[in-house]
Amino acid sequence: MDQQLQQEGYFGEFGGSFVPPELQEVLHYLSEQFYKFKEDPEFKEELRYYLSEYVGRENPLTYAERLTKAWGGPKIYLKREDLNHTGAHKINNAIGQILLAKRMGAKRIIAETGAGQHGVATATACAMFNMDCVIYMGAEDTRRQALNVFRMELLGATVVPVHNGQGRLKDAVDEALGDLVRNYKNTFYLLGSAVGPHPFPTMVKHFQAIISEESKRQIVEKEGRLPDAVVACTGGGSNAIGAFAHYIDEPGVRLIGVEPDQAPSLTQGVPSMIHGFKCLVLLDEEGQPKKTYSIAAGLDYPGIGPEHSHMKVTGRAEYATVTNEEVLEAFQELSRTEGIIPALESAHAIAYAKKLAPTMGQDQLIIVNLSGRGDKDVEQVYSMLK
Ligand SMILES: *Cc1c(COP(=O)(O)O)cnc(C)c1O
């Protein structure tokens, strides 16, 4: 069984689980439970119920008619994760994992957060399911994201500022893993993206795959065929892998991940280890994970999910970068032409779609995954533009 689980955690040379033995045991158990419950009819029905009644799925695949006209190329469709409760795709995964935690008998949920978006999604799901919730956050990040700390506290979570190291996301991850090892009997670690040791990348993909399950059905209903390209932004890679999942075995569909030119893990990273798994990582001169900077907090990560790393190497998916200026322009253009203010993360995908459109024909179709809405970013964009 162990051997099999280990194999299942690999995507080519990437993925795996490189953690201390005491944590390995906890992850093996989590793996077993995940594979058991993911096919359980009652579990599936419960997940479907909450995705529908609480998250508000299914969300639309909106034809962006004015944007299509403005760009003069293929038809642009937007998958509307921005319309989910809490305003992004992260809640799909938070609900899925918390239902699993409940089945496993956990009473307490822990998570790490950098900018606070995953912390807020986790705190939301915990409030709904009446679970104790502890969010580890770098002390430096709690100062920069005071409003998100307040949001999590409003939702009933305890936010623990981490002073170790540099007081950033990486230190919060270490603290959360330590907590898990001490408290695994009653505690579930809810990881926010398609990264980390096995089974997290596989599990997060499973819960985010609802995005492409819906979009595939919707595009066939609307156009009678599959799209020519699916475009999504990549931070850790969870919205992208969810948006790609049901098209990976459709060779006619181009899959394109878009990253900030200041955090290009896929376009410039090299195979290395980060946070207990192997992927393409941006390294500095000393061979340490590089400090990245993105105007979109959710894309600010020097690693990337193992399956994306594998699809980059095999060529199944393409990965591109866009600049801050292109992102800011896309943020404004989508607002103006479609009345949709996108998250800065999602604006990366829009910015790249705009460059892609002129290379394609008018009879072709692009789906852009709109991972989240931009309310959270309006103040930041205001100060950048003034
Ligand atoms: C967190 C976040 C992202 C980046 O995370 P992925 O795991 O790469 O999807 C993208 N868009 C939004 C709106 C986010 O909140």
CSV table of C-alpha atoms and ligand atoms in Angstrom, one decimal:
chain,number,residue,atom,x,y,z
A,1,MET,CA,0.0,0.0,0.0
A,2,ASP,CA,2.8,2.4,1.0
A,3,GLN,CA,4.6,1.8,-2.3
A,4,GLN,CA,1.4,2.4,-4.2
A,5,LEU,CA,0.6,5.6,-2.4
A,6,GLN,CA,4.2,6.8,-3.0
A,7,GLN,CA,3.9,6.1,-6.7
A,8,GLU,CA,0.6,7.9,-6.9
A,9,GLY,CA,2.2,11.0,-5.5
A,10,TYR,CA,4.6,11.4,-8.5
A,11,PHE,CA,4.1,13.3,-11.8
A,12,GLY,CA,7.2,12.1,-13.8
A,13,GLU,CA,10.1,13.1,-11.6
A,14,PHE,CA,8.1,15.7,-9.7
A,15,GLY,CA,6.0,15.5,-6.5
A,16,GLY,CA,6.6,12.9,-3.9
A,17,SER,CA,6.8,13.4,-0.1
A,18,PHE,CA,10.1,14.3,1.5
A,19,VAL,CA,9.2,14.9,5.2
A,20,PRO,CA,10.4,13.6,8.6
A,21,PRO,CA,9.1,10.1,9.4
A,22,GLU,CA,6.6,11.2,12.0
A,23,LEU,CA,5.0,13.5,9.5
A,24,GLN,CA,5.2,10.8,6.8
A,25,GLU,CA,3.0,8.6,8.9
A,26,VAL,CA,0.3,11.3,9.3
A,27,LEU,CA,0.4,11.9,5.5
A,28,HIS,CA,0.0,8.2,4.7
A,29,TYR,CA,-3.0,8.0,6.9
A,30,LEU,CA,-4.4,11.2,5.2
A,31,SER,CA,-3.8,9.6,1.8
A,32,GLU,CA,-5.7,6.4,2.7
A,33,GLN,CA,-8.6,8.4,4.0
A,34,PHE,CA,-8.7,10.6,0.9
A,35,TYR,CA,-8.7,7.7,-1.5
A,36,LYS,CA,-11.4,6.0,0.5
A,37,PHE,CA,-13.8,8.9,0.8
A,38,LYS,CA,-13.4,10.5,-2.5
A,39,GLU,CA,-15.4,7.7,-4.1
A,40,ASP,CA,-17.8,7.3,-1.3
A,41,PRO,CA,-21.4,8.1,-2.6
A,42,GLU,CA,-22.4,9.8,0.7
A,43,PHE,CA,-19.3,11.9,0.7
A,44,LYS,CA,-19.8,12.9,-2.9
A,45,GLU,CA,-23.4,13.8,-2.3
A,46,GLU,CA,-22.5,16.0,0.7
A,47,LEU,CA,-19.8,17.8,-1.3
A,48,ARG,CA,-22.2,18.4,-4.1
A,49,TYR,CA,-24.8,19.8,-1.7
A,50,TYR,CA,-22.4,22.3,-0.1
A,51,LEU,CA,-20.9,23.4,-3.5
A,52,SER,CA,-24.4,24.1,-4.7
A,53,GLU,CA,-26.1,25.5,-1.6
A,54,TYR,CA,-23.2,27.4,0.0
A,55,VAL,CA,-20.6,28.1,-2.7
A,56,GLY,CA,-23.3,28.8,-5.3
A,57,ARG,CA,-22.2,26.4,-8.0
A,58,GLU,CA,-22.4,25.8,-10.8
A,59,ASN,CA,-21.2,29.2,-11.8
A,60,PRO,CA,-21.6,30.5,-15.4
A,61,LEU,CA,-19.3,30.2,-18.4
A,62,THR,CA,-19.9,33.8,-19.6
A,63,TYR,CA,-19.4,34.7,-23.3
A,64,ALA,CA,-17.4,38.0,-23.1
A,65,GLU,CA,-19.0,39.5,-26.2
A,66,ARG,CA,-17.5,43.0,-26.0
A,67,LEU,CA,-14.0,41.8,-25.1
A,68,THR,CA,-14.2,39.4,-28.1
A,69,LYS,CA,-15.1,42.3,-30.4
A,70,ALA,CA,-12.5,44.5,-29.0
A,71,TRP,CA,-9.7,41.9,-29.5
A,72,GLY,CA,-11.1,40.9,-33.0
A,73,GLY,CA,-10.1,37.2,-32.7
A,74,PRO,CA,-11.5,34.0,-31.1
A,75,LYS,CA,-14.6,33.9,-28.9
A,76,ILE,CA,-13.6,34.6,-25.3
A,77,TYR,CA,-15.5,32.7,-22.5
A,78,LEU,CA,-14.9,33.5,-18.8
A,79,LYS,CA,-15.3,30.7,-16.2
A,80,ARG,CA,-16.8,32.7,-13.3
A,81,GLU,CA,-15.0,31.5,-10.1
A,82,ASP,CA,-15.3,35.2,-9.1
A,83,LEU,CA,-19.0,34.5,-8.4
A,84,ASN,CA,-18.4,31.9,-5.7
A,85,HIS,CA,-19.1,32.7,-2.1
A,86,THR,CA,-16.0,34.5,-0.8
A,87,GLY,CA,-15.1,35.6,-4.3
A,88,ALA,CA,-12.6,33.0,-5.6
A,89,HIS,CA,-11.9,29.4,-6.3
A,90,LYS,CA,-10.2,28.7,-3.0
A,91,ILE,CA,-13.5,27.9,-1.3
A,92,ASN,CA,-14.0,24.8,-3.5
A,93,ASN,CA,-10.9,23.2,-1.9
A,94,ALA,CA,-11.6,24.4,1.6
A,95,ILE,CA,-15.1,22.8,1.6
A,96,GLY,CA,-13.8,19.6,0.1
A,97,GLN,CA,-11.0,19.2,2.6
A,98,ILE,CA,-13.1,20.2,5.6
A,99,LEU,CA,-15.7,17.5,4.7
A,100,LEU,CA,-12.9,15.0,4.6
A,101,ALA,CA,-11.6,16.3,8.0
A,102,LYS,CA,-15.1,15.8,9.4
A,103,ARG,CA,-15.2,12.2,8.1
A,104,MET,CA,-11.8,11.6,9.7
A,105,GLY,CA,-13.1,12.8,13.1
A,106,ALA,CA,-11.0,16.0,13.3
A,107,LYS,CA,-12.2,18.7,15.6
A,108,ARG,CA,-9.6,21.3,14.8
A,109,ILE,CA,-8.4,22.8,11.4
A,110,ILE,CA,-5.1,24.5,11.0
A,111,ALA,CA,-3.8,26.3,7.9
A,112,GLU,CA,-1.1,28.7,6.9
A,113,THR,CA,-1.6,31.8,4.9
A,114,GLY,CA,0.6,34.4,3.3
A,115,ALA,CA,-1.6,37.3,2.1
A,116,GLY,CA,-4.6,35.9,3.9
A,117,GLN,CA,-6.8,34.7,1.1
A,118,HIS,CA,-6.5,31.0,2.0
A,119,GLY,CA,-6.8,31.9,5.7
A,120,VAL,CA,-10.1,33.6,5.0
A,121,ALA,CA,-11.5,30.7,2.9
A,122,THR,CA,-10.5,28.3,5.6
A,123,ALA,CA,-12.0,30.4,8.4
A,124,THR,CA,-15.2,30.7,6.4
A,125,ALA,CA,-15.6,27.0,6.0
A,126,CYS,CA,-14.7,26.4,9.6
A,127,ALA,CA,-17.4,28.8,10.8
A,128,MET,CA,-19.9,27.0,8.6
A,129,PHE,CA,-18.9,23.5,9.9
A,130,ASN,CA,-18.4,24.6,13.5
A,131,MET,CA,-14.7,23.6,13.6
A,132,ASP,CA,-12.0,25.2,15.7
A,133,CYS,CA,-9.7,27.1,13.4
A,134,VAL,CA,-6.1,28.2,13.9
A,135,ILE,CA,-4.4,30.1,11.1
A,136,TYR,CA,-0.6,30.5,11.1
A,137,MET,CA,0.6,33.7,9.5
A,138,GLY,CA,4.1,35.3,9.4
A,139,ALA,CA,4.3,38.2,11.8
A,140,GLU,CA,5.4,40.5,9.0
A,141,ASP,CA,2.4,39.4,6.9
A,142,THR,CA,-0.1,40.0,9.8
A,143,ARG,CA,1.1,43.6,9.8
A,144,ARG,CA,0.8,44.1,6.0
A,145,GLN,CA,-2.6,42.3,5.9
A,146,ALA,CA,-4.2,43.6,9.0
A,147,LEU,CA,-7.7,43.7,7.4
A,148,ASN,CA,-7.5,40.0,6.4
A,149,VAL,CA,-6.5,39.1,10.0
A,150,PHE,CA,-9.6,41.0,11.2
A,151,ARG,CA,-11.7,39.1,8.6
A,152,MET,CA,-10.5,35.7,9.9
A,153,GLU,CA,-11.1,36.8,13.5
A,154,LEU,CA,-14.6,37.9,12.6
A,155,LEU,CA,-15.2,34.4,11.2
A,156,GLY,CA,-14.1,33.0,14.6
A,157,ALA,CA,-10.6,31.9,13.8
A,158,THR,CA,-7.5,32.3,15.9
A,159,VAL,CA,-4.7,33.9,14.0
A,160,VAL,CA,-1.2,33.1,15.3
A,161,PRO,CA,1.6,35.5,14.2
A,162,VAL,CA,4.8,33.5,13.6
A,163,HIS,CA,7.9,35.4,14.6
A,164,ASN,CA,10.5,32.7,13.7
A,165,GLY,CA,12.7,33.2,10.7
A,166,GLN,CA,11.7,36.1,8.6
A,167,GLY,CA,8.1,36.1,9.8
A,168,ARG,CA,6.9,35.1,6.3
A,169,LEU,CA,4.8,32.4,4.6
A,170,LYS,CA,7.6,29.8,4.7
A,171,ASP,CA,7.9,30.2,8.5
A,172,ALA,CA,4.1,29.9,8.9
A,173,VAL,CA,4.3,26.6,6.9
A,174,ASP,CA,6.9,25.2,9.3
A,175,GLU,CA,4.9,26.2,12.3
A,176,ALA,CA,1.7,24.6,10.9
A,177,LEU,CA,3.6,21.3,10.1
A,178,GLY,CA,5.0,21.3,13.7
A,179,ASP,CA,1.4,21.7,15.0
A,180,LEU,CA,0.2,18.8,12.8
A,181,VAL,CA,2.8,16.4,14.1
A,182,ARG,CA,2.0,17.3,17.7
A,183,ASN,CA,-1.8,17.2,17.3
A,184,TYR,CA,-2.5,14.9,14.4
A,185,LYS,CA,-5.0,12.9,16.4
A,186,ASN,CA,-7.6,15.7,16.4
A,187,THR,CA,-6.2,18.1,13.8
A,188,PHE,CA,-6.4,18.4,10.0
A,189,TYR,CA,-4.0,20.6,8.0
A,190,LEU,CA,-6.0,22.3,5.3
A,191,LEU,CA,-3.5,23.2,2.5
A,192,GLY,CA,-4.5,25.9,0.1
A,193,SER,CA,-2.9,25.1,-3.2
A,194,ALA,CA,-1.9,22.2,-5.4
A,195,VAL,CA,1.6,22.1,-3.7
A,196,GLY,CA,3.2,20.3,-0.7
A,197,PRO,CA,3.9,16.6,-0.1
A,198,HIS,CA,1.6,13.9,-1.4
A,199,PRO,CA,-1.4,13.6,-1.1
A,200,PHE,CA,-2.0,17.4,-1.1
A,201,PRO,CA,-1.4,18.2,-4.9
A,202,THR,CA,-3.6,15.3,-5.9
A,203,MET,CA,-6.3,16.1,-3.3
A,204,VAL,CA,-6.4,19.8,-4.2
A,205,LYS,CA,-6.7,19.0,-7.9
A,206,HIS,CA,-9.5,16.6,-7.1
A,207,PHE,CA,-11.5,19.3,-5.3
A,208,GLN,CA,-10.7,22.0,-7.9
A,209,ALA,CA,-11.4,19.8,-10.9
A,210,ILE,CA,-15.1,20.8,-10.6
A,211,ILE,CA,-14.1,24.0,-12.5
A,212,SER,CA,-13.3,22.1,-15.8
A,213,GLU,CA,-16.0,19.5,-15.1
A,214,GLU,CA,-18.5,22.3,-15.4
A,215,SER,CA,-16.7,24.3,-18.1
A,216,LYS,CA,-16.4,21.3,-20.4
A,217,ARG,CA,-20.2,20.6,-20.2
A,218,GLN,CA,-21.0,24.3,-20.6
A,219,ILE,CA,-18.8,24.9,-23.7
A,220,VAL,CA,-20.2,21.8,-25.4
A,221,GLU,CA,-23.8,23.1,-24.6
A,222,LYS,CA,-23.0,26.5,-26.0
A,223,GLU,CA,-20.7,25.8,-28.9
A,224,GLY,CA,-21.1,22.1,-29.6
A,225,ARG,CA,-17.4,21.5,-29.2
A,226,LEU,CA,-14.3,21.8,-26.9
A,227,PRO,CA,-12.3,25.0,-26.6
A,228,ASP,CA,-9.1,25.5,-28.5
A,229,ALA,CA,-7.3,26.9,-25.5
A,230,VAL,CA,-7.8,27.2,-21.7
A,231,VAL,CA,-5.9,30.0,-19.9
A,232,ALA,CA,-5.4,30.3,-16.2
A,233,CYS,CA,-3.0,32.1,-13.8
A,234,THR,CA,-0.6,30.1,-11.7
A,235,GLY,CA,0.6,30.8,-8.2
A,236,GLY,CA,0.8,27.4,-6.5
A,237,GLY,CA,-1.3,26.1,-9.5
A,238,SER,CA,-4.6,25.1,-8.0
A,239,ASN,CA,-7.1,27.2,-10.1
A,240,ALA,CA,-5.1,26.3,-13.2
A,241,ILE,CA,-5.0,22.5,-12.5
A,242,GLY,CA,-8.7,22.6,-11.7
A,243,ALA,CA,-9.4,24.6,-15.0
A,244,PHE,CA,-7.2,22.1,-17.0
A,245,ALA,CA,-8.1,18.8,-15.3
A,246,HIS,CA,-10.8,17.5,-17.6
A,247,TYR,CA,-9.0,18.7,-20.8
A,248,ILE,CA,-5.6,17.1,-20.1
A,249,ASP,CA,-6.6,14.0,-22.1
A,250,GLU,CA,-7.9,16.1,-25.0
A,251,PRO,CA,-4.8,16.8,-27.1
A,252,GLY,CA,-6.6,19.4,-29.2
A,253,VAL,CA,-7.0,21.7,-26.3
A,254,ARG,CA,-4.1,24.0,-25.5
A,255,LEU,CA,-3.5,24.5,-21.8
A,256,ILE,CA,-1.8,27.7,-20.9
A,257,GLY,CA,-0.6,28.8,-17.4
A,258,VAL,CA,0.3,32.4,-16.9
A,259,GLU,CA,2.7,33.7,-14.2
A,260,PRO,CA,4.1,37.1,-13.2
A,261,ASP,CA,7.4,37.9,-14.8
A,262,GLN,CA,8.7,38.5,-11.3
A,263,ALA,CA,7.8,35.0,-10.0
A,264,PRO,CA,8.3,32.8,-13.1
A,265,SER,CA,8.7,29.4,-11.4
A,266,LEU,CA,7.7,27.5,-14.6
A,267,THR,CA,9.4,29.5,-17.2
A,268,GLN,CA,12.7,29.9,-15.3
A,269,GLY,CA,12.7,27.4,-12.4
A,270,VAL,CA,14.9,24.3,-12.1
A,271,PRO,CA,14.0,20.9,-10.5
A,272,SER,CA,14.5,21.2,-6.8
A,273,MET,CA,12.9,20.5,-3.4
A,274,ILE,CA,10.6,23.0,-1.6
A,275,HIS,CA,8.2,22.4,1.3
A,276,GLY,CA,8.5,18.6,1.2
A,277,PHE,CA,8.1,18.0,-2.6
A,278,LYS,CA,9.9,18.3,-5.8
A,279,CYS,CA,9.0,20.8,-8.5
A,280,LEU,CA,10.4,23.6,-10.6
A,281,VAL,CA,11.7,26.2,-8.2
A,282,LEU,CA,13.2,29.6,-8.7
A,283,LEU,CA,16.6,29.6,-6.9
A,284,ASP,CA,18.9,32.4,-5.9
A,285,GLU,CA,22.7,32.3,-6.3
A,286,GLU,CA,23.0,30.3,-3.0
A,287,GLY,CA,20.6,27.7,-4.3
A,288,GLN,CA,17.9,28.8,-1.9
A,289,PRO,CA,14.3,29.4,-3.0
A,290,LYS,CA,14.3,33.0,-4.4
A,291,LYS,CA,12.4,35.8,-2.8
A,292,THR,CA,9.7,36.6,-5.3
A,293,TYR,CA,7.5,39.7,-5.7
A,294,SER,CA,4.2,39.9,-7.4
A,295,ILE,CA,1.6,42.7,-7.3
A,296,ALA,CA,-0.9,39.8,-7.0
A,297,ALA,CA,-0.2,38.4,-3.5
A,298,GLY,CA,-1.7,35.0,-4.5
A,299,LEU,CA,0.9,34.4,-7.2
A,300,ASP,CA,3.9,35.2,-4.9
A,301,TYR,CA,5.4,31.7,-4.5
A,302,PRO,CA,8.9,30.5,-5.8
A,303,GLY,CA,7.6,26.9,-6.4
A,304,ILE,CA,4.7,25.4,-8.4
A,305,GLY,CA,2.6,22.3,-8.2
A,306,PRO,CA,4.3,19.1,-9.3
A,307,GLU,CA,1.8,18.3,-12.1
A,308,HIS,CA,2.4,21.7,-13.7
A,309,SER,CA,6.2,21.1,-13.5
A,310,HIS,CA,5.6,17.7,-15.3
A,311,MET,CA,3.4,19.2,-17.9
A,312,LYS,CA,5.9,21.9,-18.6
A,313,VAL,CA,8.7,19.3,-19.1
A,314,THR,CA,6.5,17.1,-21.3
A,315,GLY,CA,5.1,20.0,-23.2
A,316,ARG,CA,1.5,19.1,-22.5
A,317,ALA,CA,0.9,22.6,-21.1
A,318,GLU,CA,2.5,25.9,-22.1
A,319,TYR,CA,3.5,28.5,-19.6
A,320,ALA,CA,4.0,32.2,-20.2
A,321,THR,CA,4.7,35.4,-18.3
A,322,VAL,CA,3.1,38.9,-18.3
A,323,THR,CA,4.3,42.1,-16.9
A,324,ASN,CA,2.8,44.3,-14.1
A,325,GLU,CA,1.8,46.9,-16.7
A,326,GLU,CA,0.0,44.3,-18.8
A,327,VAL,CA,-1.8,43.1,-15.7
A,328,LEU,CA,-2.9,46.5,-14.7
A,329,GLU,CA,-4.2,47.3,-18.1
A,330,ALA,CA,-6.1,44.0,-18.3
A,331,PHE,CA,-7.6,44.7,-14.8
A,332,GLN,CA,-9.0,48.0,-16.2
A,333,GLU,CA,-10.0,46.6,-19.6
A,334,LEU,CA,-12.1,43.8,-18.2
A,335,SER,CA,-13.8,46.2,-15.8
A,336,ARG,CA,-14.6,48.7,-18.6
A,337,THR,CA,-15.7,46.3,-21.3
A,338,GLU,CA,-17.5,43.6,-19.4
A,339,GLY,CA,-18.4,45.2,-16.0
A,340,ILE,CA,-16.3,42.6,-14.2
A,341,ILE,CA,-13.5,43.7,-11.9
A,342,PRO,CA,-11.1,40.7,-11.8
A,343,ALA,CA,-8.7,39.8,-9.0
A,344,LEU,CA,-5.1,40.9,-9.9
A,345,GLU,CA,-4.2,37.2,-10.1
A,346,SER,CA,-6.9,36.5,-12.6
A,347,ALA,CA,-5.9,39.7,-14.6
A,348,HIS,CA,-2.7,37.8,-15.4
A,349,ALA,CA,-4.8,35.3,-17.4
A,350,ILE,CA,-6.8,38.1,-19.1
A,351,ALA,CA,-3.5,39.9,-20.0
A,352,TYR,CA,-2.1,36.8,-21.7
A,353,ALA,CA,-5.4,35.9,-23.5
A,354,LYS,CA,-5.2,39.4,-25.1
A,355,LYS,CA,-1.7,38.5,-26.5
A,356,LEU,CA,-2.9,35.1,-27.6
A,357,ALA,CA,-6.1,36.3,-29.4
A,358,PRO,CA,-4.5,37.9,-32.4
A,359,THR,CA,-2.6,34.6,-33.1
A,360,MET,CA,-5.9,32.7,-33.4
A,361,GLY,CA,-8.9,32.6,-35.8
A,362,GLN,CA,-12.4,34.1,-35.2
A,363,ASP,CA,-13.9,30.6,-35.4
A,364,GLN,CA,-11.8,29.5,-32.4
A,365,LEU,CA,-12.6,29.5,-28.7
A,366,ILE,CA,-10.7,30.5,-25.6
A,367,ILE,CA,-11.8,29.8,-22.0
A,368,VAL,CA,-10.2,32.1,-19.5
A,369,ASN,CA,-10.5,31.0,-15.9
A,370,LEU,CA,-11.5,34.0,-13.8
A,371,SER,CA,-10.2,32.7,-10.5
A,372,GLY,CA,-11.5,35.6,-8.4
A,373,ARG,CA,-13.0,39.0,-8.1
A,374,GLY,CA,-11.1,42.2,-7.7
A,375,ASP,CA,-12.9,43.9,-4.7
A,376,LYS,CA,-9.9,42.9,-2.5
A,377,ASP,CA,-7.5,44.7,-4.9
A,378,VAL,CA,-9.3,47.9,-5.7
A,379,GLU,CA,-7.5,49.9,-3.0
A,380,GLN,CA,-4.1,48.6,-4.1
A,381,VAL,CA,-4.8,49.4,-7.8
A,382,TYR,CA,-6.0,52.8,-6.8
A,383,SER,CA,-2.7,53.7,-5.1
A,384,MET,CA,-0.7,52.2,-8.0
A,385,LEU,CA,-2.5,54.2,-10.6
A,386,LYS,CA,-2.6,57.5,-8.7
B,1,LIG,C1,-4.8,32.4,-4.2
B,1,LIG,C2,-5.3,32.9,-5.6
B,1,LIG,C3,-4.7,32.5,-6.8
B,1,LIG,C4,-3.4,31.7,-6.8
B,1,LIG,O1,-3.5,30.4,-6.3
B,1,LIG,P1,-3.5,29.1,-7.2
B,1,LIG,O2,-3.3,28.0,-6.3
B,1,LIG,O3,-2.3,29.2,-8.2
B,1,LIG,O4,-4.8,29.1,-8.0
B,1,LIG,C5,-5.2,32.9,-8.0
B,1,LIG,N1,-6.3,33.7,-8.0
B,1,LIG,C6,-6.9,34.1,-6.9
B,1,LIG,C7,-8.1,34.9,-7.0
B,1,LIG,C8,-6.5,33.7,-5.6
B,1,LIG,O5,-7.1,34.1,-4.5
